[in-house]
CSV table of C-alpha atoms and ligand atoms in Angstrom, one decimal:
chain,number,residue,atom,x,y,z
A,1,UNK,CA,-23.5,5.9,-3.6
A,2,UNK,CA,-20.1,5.7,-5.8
A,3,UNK,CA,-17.7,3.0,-6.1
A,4,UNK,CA,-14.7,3.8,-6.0
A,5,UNK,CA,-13.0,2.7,-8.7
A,6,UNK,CA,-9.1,1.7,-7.9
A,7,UNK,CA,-9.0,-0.2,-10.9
A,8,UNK,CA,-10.0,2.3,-13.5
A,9,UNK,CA,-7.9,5.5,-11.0
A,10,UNK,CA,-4.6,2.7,-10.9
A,11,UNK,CA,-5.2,2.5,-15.0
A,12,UNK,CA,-5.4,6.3,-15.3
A,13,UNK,CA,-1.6,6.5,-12.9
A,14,UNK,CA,-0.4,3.7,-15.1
A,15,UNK,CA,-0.8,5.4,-18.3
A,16,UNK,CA,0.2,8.8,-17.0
A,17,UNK,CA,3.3,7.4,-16.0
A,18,UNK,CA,4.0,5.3,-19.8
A,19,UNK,CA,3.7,9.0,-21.0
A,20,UNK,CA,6.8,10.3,-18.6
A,21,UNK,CA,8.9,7.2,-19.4
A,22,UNK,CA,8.3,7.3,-22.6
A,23,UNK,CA,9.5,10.9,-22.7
A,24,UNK,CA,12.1,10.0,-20.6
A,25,UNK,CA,13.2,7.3,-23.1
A,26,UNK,CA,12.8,9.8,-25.9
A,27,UNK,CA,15.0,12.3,-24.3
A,28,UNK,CA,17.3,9.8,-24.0
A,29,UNK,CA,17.0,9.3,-19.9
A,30,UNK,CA,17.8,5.9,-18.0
A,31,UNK,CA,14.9,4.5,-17.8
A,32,UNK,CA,13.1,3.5,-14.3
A,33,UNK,CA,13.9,0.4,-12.9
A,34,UNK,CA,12.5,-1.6,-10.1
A,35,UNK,CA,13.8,-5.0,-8.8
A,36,UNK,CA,11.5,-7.1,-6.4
A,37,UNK,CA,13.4,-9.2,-3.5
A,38,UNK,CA,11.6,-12.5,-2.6
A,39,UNK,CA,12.2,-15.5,0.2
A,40,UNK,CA,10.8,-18.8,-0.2
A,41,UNK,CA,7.9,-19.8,-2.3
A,42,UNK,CA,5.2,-18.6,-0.1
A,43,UNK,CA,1.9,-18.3,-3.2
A,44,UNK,CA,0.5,-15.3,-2.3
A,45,UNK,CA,4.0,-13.5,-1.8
A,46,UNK,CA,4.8,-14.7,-5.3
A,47,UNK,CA,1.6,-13.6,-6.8
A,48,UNK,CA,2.4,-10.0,-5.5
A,49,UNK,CA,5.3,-9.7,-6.7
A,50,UNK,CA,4.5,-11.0,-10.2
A,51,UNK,CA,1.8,-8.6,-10.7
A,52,UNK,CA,4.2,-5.9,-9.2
A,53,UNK,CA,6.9,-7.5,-12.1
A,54,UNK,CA,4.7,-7.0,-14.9
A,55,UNK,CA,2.9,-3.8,-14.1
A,56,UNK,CA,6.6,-2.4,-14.5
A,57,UNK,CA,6.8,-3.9,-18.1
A,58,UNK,CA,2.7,-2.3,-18.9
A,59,UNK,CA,4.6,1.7,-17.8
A,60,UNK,CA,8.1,0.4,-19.4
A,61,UNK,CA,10.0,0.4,-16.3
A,62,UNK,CA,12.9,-2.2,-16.1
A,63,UNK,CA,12.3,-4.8,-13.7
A,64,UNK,CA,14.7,-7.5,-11.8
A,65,UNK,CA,12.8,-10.2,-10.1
A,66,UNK,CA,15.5,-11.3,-7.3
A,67,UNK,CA,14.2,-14.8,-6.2
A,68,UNK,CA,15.9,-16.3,-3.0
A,69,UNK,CA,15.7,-20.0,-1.6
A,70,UNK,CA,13.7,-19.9,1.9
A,71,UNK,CA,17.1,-21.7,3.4
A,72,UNK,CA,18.9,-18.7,2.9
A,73,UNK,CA,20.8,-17.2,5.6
A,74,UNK,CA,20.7,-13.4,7.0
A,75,UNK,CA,23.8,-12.4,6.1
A,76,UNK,CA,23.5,-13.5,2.8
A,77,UNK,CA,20.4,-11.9,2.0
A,78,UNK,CA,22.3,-8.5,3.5
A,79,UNK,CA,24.8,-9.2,1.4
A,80,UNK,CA,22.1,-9.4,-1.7
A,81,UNK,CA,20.9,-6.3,-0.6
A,82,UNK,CA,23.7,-4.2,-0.4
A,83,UNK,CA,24.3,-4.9,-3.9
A,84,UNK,CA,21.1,-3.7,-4.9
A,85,UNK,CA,21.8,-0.6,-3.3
A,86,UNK,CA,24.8,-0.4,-5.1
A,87,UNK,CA,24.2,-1.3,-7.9
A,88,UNK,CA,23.7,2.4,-10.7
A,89,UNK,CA,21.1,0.7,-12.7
A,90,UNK,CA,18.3,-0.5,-9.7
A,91,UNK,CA,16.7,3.1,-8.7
A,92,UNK,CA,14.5,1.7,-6.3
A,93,UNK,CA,13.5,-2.3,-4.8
A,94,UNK,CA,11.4,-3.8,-2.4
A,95,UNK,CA,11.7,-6.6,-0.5
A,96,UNK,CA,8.7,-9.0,-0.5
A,97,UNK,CA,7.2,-9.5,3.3
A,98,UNK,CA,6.9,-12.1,5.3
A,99,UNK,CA,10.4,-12.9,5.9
A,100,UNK,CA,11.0,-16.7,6.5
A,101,UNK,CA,11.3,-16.7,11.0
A,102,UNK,CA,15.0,-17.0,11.0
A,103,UNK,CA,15.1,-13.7,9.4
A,104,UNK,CA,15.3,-10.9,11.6
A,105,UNK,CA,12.8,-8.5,9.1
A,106,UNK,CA,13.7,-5.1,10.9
A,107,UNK,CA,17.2,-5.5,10.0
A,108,UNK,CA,16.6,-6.5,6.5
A,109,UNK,CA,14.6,-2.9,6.0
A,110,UNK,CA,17.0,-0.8,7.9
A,111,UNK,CA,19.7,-2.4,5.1
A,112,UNK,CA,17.7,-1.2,2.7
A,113,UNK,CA,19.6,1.9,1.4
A,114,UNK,CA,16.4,4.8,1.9
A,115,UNK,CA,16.8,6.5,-1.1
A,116,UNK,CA,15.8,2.9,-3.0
A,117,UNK,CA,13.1,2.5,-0.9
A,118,UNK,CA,9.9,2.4,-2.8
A,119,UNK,CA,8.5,0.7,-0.1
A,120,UNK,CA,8.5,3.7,2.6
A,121,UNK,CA,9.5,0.9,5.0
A,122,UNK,CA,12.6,2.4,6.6
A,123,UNK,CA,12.7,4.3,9.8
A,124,UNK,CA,13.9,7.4,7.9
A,125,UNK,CA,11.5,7.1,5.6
A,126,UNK,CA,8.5,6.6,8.2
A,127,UNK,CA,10.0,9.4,10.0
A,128,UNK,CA,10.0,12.0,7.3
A,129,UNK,CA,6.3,11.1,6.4
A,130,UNK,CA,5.5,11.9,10.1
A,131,UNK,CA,7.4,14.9,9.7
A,132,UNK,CA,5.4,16.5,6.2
A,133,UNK,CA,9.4,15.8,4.4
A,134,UNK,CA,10.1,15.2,0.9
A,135,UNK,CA,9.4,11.0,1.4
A,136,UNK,CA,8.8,7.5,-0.1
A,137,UNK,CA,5.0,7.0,1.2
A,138,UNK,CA,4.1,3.5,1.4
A,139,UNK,CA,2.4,2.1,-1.6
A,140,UNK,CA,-1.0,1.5,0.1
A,141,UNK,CA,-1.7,4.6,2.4
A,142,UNK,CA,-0.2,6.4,-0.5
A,143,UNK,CA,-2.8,4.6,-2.8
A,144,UNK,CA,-5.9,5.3,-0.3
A,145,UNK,CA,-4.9,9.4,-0.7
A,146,UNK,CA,-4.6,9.4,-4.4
A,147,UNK,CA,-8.0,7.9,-4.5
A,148,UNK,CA,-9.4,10.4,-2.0
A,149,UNK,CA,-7.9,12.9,-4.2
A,150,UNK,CA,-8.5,12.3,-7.3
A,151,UNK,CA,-12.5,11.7,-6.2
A,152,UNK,CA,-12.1,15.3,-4.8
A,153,UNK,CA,-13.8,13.8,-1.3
A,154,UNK,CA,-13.3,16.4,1.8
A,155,UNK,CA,-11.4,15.3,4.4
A,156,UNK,CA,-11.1,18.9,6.0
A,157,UNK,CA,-12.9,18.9,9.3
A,158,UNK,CA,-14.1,14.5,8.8
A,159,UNK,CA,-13.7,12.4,11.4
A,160,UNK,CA,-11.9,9.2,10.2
A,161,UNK,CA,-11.7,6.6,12.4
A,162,UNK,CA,-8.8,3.8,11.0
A,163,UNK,CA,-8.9,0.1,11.9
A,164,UNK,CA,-6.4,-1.2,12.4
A,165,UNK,CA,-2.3,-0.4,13.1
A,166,UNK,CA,-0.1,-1.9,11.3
A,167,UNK,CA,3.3,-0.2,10.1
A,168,UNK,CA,2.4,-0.5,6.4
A,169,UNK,CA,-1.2,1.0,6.5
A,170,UNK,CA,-3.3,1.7,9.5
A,171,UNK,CA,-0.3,3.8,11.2
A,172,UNK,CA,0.9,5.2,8.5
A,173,UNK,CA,-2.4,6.4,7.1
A,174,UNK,CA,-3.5,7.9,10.3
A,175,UNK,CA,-1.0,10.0,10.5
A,176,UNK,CA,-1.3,11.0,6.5
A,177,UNK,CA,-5.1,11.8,6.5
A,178,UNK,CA,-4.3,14.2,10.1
A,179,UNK,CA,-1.4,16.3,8.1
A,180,UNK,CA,-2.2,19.2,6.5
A,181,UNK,CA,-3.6,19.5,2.8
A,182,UNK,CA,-6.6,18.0,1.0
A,183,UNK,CA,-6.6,15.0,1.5
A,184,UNK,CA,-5.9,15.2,5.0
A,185,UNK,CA,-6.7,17.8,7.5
A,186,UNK,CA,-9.2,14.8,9.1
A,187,UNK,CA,-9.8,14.6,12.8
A,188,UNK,CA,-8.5,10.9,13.2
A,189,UNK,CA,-9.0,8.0,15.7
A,190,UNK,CA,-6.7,5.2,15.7
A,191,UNK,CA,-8.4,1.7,16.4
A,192,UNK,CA,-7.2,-1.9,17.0
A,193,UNK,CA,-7.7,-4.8,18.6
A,194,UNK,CA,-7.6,-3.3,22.3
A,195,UNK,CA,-10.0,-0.9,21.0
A,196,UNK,CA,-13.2,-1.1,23.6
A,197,UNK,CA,-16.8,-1.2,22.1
A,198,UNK,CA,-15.5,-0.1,18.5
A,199,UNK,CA,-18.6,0.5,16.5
A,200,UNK,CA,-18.9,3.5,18.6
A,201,UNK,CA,-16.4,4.9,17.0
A,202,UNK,CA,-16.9,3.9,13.8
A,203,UNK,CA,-20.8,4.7,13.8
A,204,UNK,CA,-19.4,8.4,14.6
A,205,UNK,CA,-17.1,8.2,11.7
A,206,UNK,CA,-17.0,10.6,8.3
A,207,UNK,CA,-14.7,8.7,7.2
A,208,UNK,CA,-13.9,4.8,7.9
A,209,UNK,CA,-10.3,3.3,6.8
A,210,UNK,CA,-10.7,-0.2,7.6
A,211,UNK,CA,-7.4,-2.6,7.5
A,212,UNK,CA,-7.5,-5.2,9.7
A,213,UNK,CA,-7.7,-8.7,7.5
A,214,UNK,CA,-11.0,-10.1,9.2
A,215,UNK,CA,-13.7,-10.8,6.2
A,216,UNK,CA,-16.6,-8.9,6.5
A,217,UNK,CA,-15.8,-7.3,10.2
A,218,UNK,CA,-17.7,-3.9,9.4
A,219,UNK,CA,-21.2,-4.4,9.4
A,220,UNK,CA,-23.9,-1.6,8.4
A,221,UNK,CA,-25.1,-1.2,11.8
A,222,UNK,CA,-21.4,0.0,12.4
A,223,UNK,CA,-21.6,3.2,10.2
A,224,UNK,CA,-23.6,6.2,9.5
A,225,UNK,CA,-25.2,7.1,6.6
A,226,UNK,CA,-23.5,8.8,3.9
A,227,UNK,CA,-20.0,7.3,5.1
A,228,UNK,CA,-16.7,7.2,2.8
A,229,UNK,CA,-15.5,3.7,3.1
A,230,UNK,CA,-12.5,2.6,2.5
A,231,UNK,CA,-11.6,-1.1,3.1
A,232,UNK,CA,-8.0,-2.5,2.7
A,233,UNK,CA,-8.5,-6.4,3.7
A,234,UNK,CA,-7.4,-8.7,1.2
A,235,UNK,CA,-8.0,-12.3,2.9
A,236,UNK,CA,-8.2,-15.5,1.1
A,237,UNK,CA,-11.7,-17.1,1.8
A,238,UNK,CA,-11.8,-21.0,0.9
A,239,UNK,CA,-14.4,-21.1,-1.5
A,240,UNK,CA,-15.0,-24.7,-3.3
A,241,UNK,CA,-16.7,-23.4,-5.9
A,242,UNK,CA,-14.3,-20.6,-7.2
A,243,UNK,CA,-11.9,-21.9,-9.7
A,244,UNK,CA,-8.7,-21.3,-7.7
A,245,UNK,CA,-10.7,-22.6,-4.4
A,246,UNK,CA,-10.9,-19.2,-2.8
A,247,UNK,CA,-12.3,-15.5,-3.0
A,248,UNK,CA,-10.7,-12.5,-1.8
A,249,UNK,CA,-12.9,-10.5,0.5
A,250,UNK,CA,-12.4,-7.5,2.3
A,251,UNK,CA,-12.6,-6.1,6.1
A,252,UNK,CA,-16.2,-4.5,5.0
A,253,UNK,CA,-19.7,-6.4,4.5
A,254,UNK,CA,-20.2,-4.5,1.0
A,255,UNK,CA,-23.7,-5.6,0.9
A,256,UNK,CA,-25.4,-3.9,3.5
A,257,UNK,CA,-22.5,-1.2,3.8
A,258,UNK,CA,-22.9,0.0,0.6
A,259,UNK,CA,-26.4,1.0,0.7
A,260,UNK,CA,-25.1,3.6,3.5
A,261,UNK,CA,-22.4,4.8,2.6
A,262,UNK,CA,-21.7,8.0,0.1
A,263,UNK,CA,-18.8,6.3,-1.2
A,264,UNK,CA,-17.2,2.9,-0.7
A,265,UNK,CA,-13.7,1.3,-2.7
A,266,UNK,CA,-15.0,-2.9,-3.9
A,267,UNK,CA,-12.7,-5.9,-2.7
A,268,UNK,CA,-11.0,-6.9,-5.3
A,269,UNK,CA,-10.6,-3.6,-7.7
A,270,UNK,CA,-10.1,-1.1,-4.9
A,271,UNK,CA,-7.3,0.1,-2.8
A,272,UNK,CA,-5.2,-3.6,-4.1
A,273,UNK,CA,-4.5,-2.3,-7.8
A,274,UNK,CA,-3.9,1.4,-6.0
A,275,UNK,CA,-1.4,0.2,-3.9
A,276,UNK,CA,0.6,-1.4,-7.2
A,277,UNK,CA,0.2,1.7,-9.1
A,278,UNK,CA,1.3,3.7,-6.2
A,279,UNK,CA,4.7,1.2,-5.9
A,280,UNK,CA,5.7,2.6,-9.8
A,281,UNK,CA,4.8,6.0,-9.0
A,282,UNK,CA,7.3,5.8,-6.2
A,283,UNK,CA,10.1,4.3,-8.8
A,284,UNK,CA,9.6,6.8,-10.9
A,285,UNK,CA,10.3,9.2,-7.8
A,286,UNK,CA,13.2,7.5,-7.4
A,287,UNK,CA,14.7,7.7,-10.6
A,288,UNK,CA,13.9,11.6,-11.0
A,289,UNK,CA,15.3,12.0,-7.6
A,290,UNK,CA,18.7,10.5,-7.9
B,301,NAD,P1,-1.8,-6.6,10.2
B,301,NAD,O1,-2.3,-7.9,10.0
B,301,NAD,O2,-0.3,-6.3,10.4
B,301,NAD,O3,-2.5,-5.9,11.5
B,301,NAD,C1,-3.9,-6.0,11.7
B,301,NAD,C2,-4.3,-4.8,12.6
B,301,NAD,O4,-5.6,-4.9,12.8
B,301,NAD,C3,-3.6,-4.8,13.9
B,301,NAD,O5,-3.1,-3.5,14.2
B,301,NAD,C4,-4.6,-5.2,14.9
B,301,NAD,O6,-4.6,-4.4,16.1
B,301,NAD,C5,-5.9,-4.8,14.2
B,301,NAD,N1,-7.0,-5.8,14.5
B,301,NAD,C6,-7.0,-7.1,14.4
B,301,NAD,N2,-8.1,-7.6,14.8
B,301,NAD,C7,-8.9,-6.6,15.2
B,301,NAD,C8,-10.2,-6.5,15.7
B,301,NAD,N3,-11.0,-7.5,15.9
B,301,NAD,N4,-10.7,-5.2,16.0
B,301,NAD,C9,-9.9,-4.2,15.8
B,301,NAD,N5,-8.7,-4.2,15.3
B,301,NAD,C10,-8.2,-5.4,15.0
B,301,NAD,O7,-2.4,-5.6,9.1
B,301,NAD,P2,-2.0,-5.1,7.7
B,301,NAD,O8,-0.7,-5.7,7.2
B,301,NAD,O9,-2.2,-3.7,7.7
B,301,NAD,O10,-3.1,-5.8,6.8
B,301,NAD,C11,-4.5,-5.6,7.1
B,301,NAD,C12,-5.3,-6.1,5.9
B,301,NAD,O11,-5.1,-5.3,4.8
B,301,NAD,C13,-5.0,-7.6,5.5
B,301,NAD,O12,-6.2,-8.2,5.0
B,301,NAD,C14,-4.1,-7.4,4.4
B,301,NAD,O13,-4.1,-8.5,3.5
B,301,NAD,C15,-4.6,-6.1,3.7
B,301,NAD,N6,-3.6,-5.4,3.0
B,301,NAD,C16,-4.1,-5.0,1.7
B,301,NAD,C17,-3.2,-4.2,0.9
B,301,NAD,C18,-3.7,-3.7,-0.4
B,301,NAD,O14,-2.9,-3.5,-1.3
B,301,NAD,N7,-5.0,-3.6,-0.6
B,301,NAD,C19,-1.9,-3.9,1.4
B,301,NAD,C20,-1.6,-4.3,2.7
B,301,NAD,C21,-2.4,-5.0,3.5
């Protein structure tokens, strides 16, 4: 069985990309720079988008951390946004999710001008991804391929089964791992929550992409042997005796998965510091596209 490693593989992006920006800088090139939109004071969203913040600084990307009061209306956050897509110096930003209710969050991505969107999130962007066009593919699909890559695993042929549909992973990645190319070219099944008897599915499965946000929902009875494994939870488990009173667990029960599977990414130090690395990689698209 091999871990794989997201930490090490987002380490090895990181430092590929201080090379071009540091060649870019030498050559004397604008340097890449990312500004972060946040809402309210919501912890996790902030710890997100700090660790997004200073992996820009570890590449030397500029970074703008734009930090918003949750009372703030819709149209003023529009109004926010519009100057960051007009604004020379911001080549791409994101705007941290969840939304406070009162914002309406599809509107607030649509604003988003989709050349700056390092995110993926906008319709044109999605659309293009579905359609094999020059894209921005969103940080964590993008993330799970680069690992799949960059492990060499074959995906020709496999049957992945994803759980899970969400516009930010589960849909998007279905649709990436049945495109053409290596990775991809994968047979794929799209489950969820309507999903009847599941683990039949999944025990069938080459390949499992699991993000769902349930701790510990894939069990080894669930998968075959030799499986690739590829678990995108993140949830925050209450945990009295950690020292920030949680752990962060994944969708997959590691324990007895792992001793099937032929490969399997660990919660935390998988697809999570992937999905970062994957954010700068699209900034740095941005910038050498504009
Ligand atoms: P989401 O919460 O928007 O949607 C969950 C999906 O899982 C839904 O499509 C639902 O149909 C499905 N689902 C829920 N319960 C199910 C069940 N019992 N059986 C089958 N399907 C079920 O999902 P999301 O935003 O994609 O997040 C999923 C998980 O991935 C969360 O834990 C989230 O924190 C994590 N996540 C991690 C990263 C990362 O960087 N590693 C990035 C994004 C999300």
């Amino acid at each position: 069985m091999t871990i794989l490693d997201g930490k090490k593989i987002s380490n090895d992006i990181k430092d590929e990309i201080t090379q071009v920006v540091a060649q870019m800088k030498a050559n004397g090139q604008k340097t890449p720079h990312l500004a972060a939109v946040i809402v309210g004071e919501d912890g996790a969203s902030l710890t997100y988008v700090g660790s997004k913040v200073r992996a820009c600084a570890r590449v030397g990307f500029e970074s703008t951390l734009v930090q918003l009061p949750e009372s703030i209306t819709e149209q003023d956050l529009l109004t926010k946004i519009d100057q960051l897509n007009n604004d020379p110096e911001i080549d791409g930003f994101i705007v941290q999710l969840p939304l406070p209710r009162h914002i309406d969050t599809q509107k607030i991505l649509l604003a988003v001008d989709p050349k700056k969107d390092v995110d993926g999130f906008h319709p044109e962007n999605f659309g293009k991804l579905a359609l094999d066009m020059e894209t921005f593919i969103p940080a964590t699909p993008f993330g799970i391929m680069e690992l799949l890559r960059r492990y060499d695993i074959e995906t020709s042929g496999k049957h992945t089964v994803v759980i899970g549909r969400s516009h930010i992973v589960g849909r998007p990645i279905s649709i990436l791992m049945s495109r053409k190319g290596q990775p991809g070219d994968s047979t794929v099944t799209l489950t969820h929550s309507r999903t009847k008897d599941l683990a039949a599915y999944t025990r069938e499965a080459d390949i499992v992409i699991s993000a769902l946000g349930v701790p510990n929902f894939l069990k080894a009875d669930m998968v075959k042997d030799g499986a690739v494994i590829i678990d995108v939870g993140i949830t925050r488990v209450a945990d009295s005796t950690a020292a920030k009173g949680y752990v962060i667990t994944g969708d997959v029960d590691y324990k007895g998965v792992s001793q099937k599977a032929s490969y399997i990414t660990p919660v935390p130090g998988g697809v999570g510091p992937m999905t970062i690395a994957m954010l700068l990689q699209n900034t740095l698209l941005a910038r050498q596209r504009a």
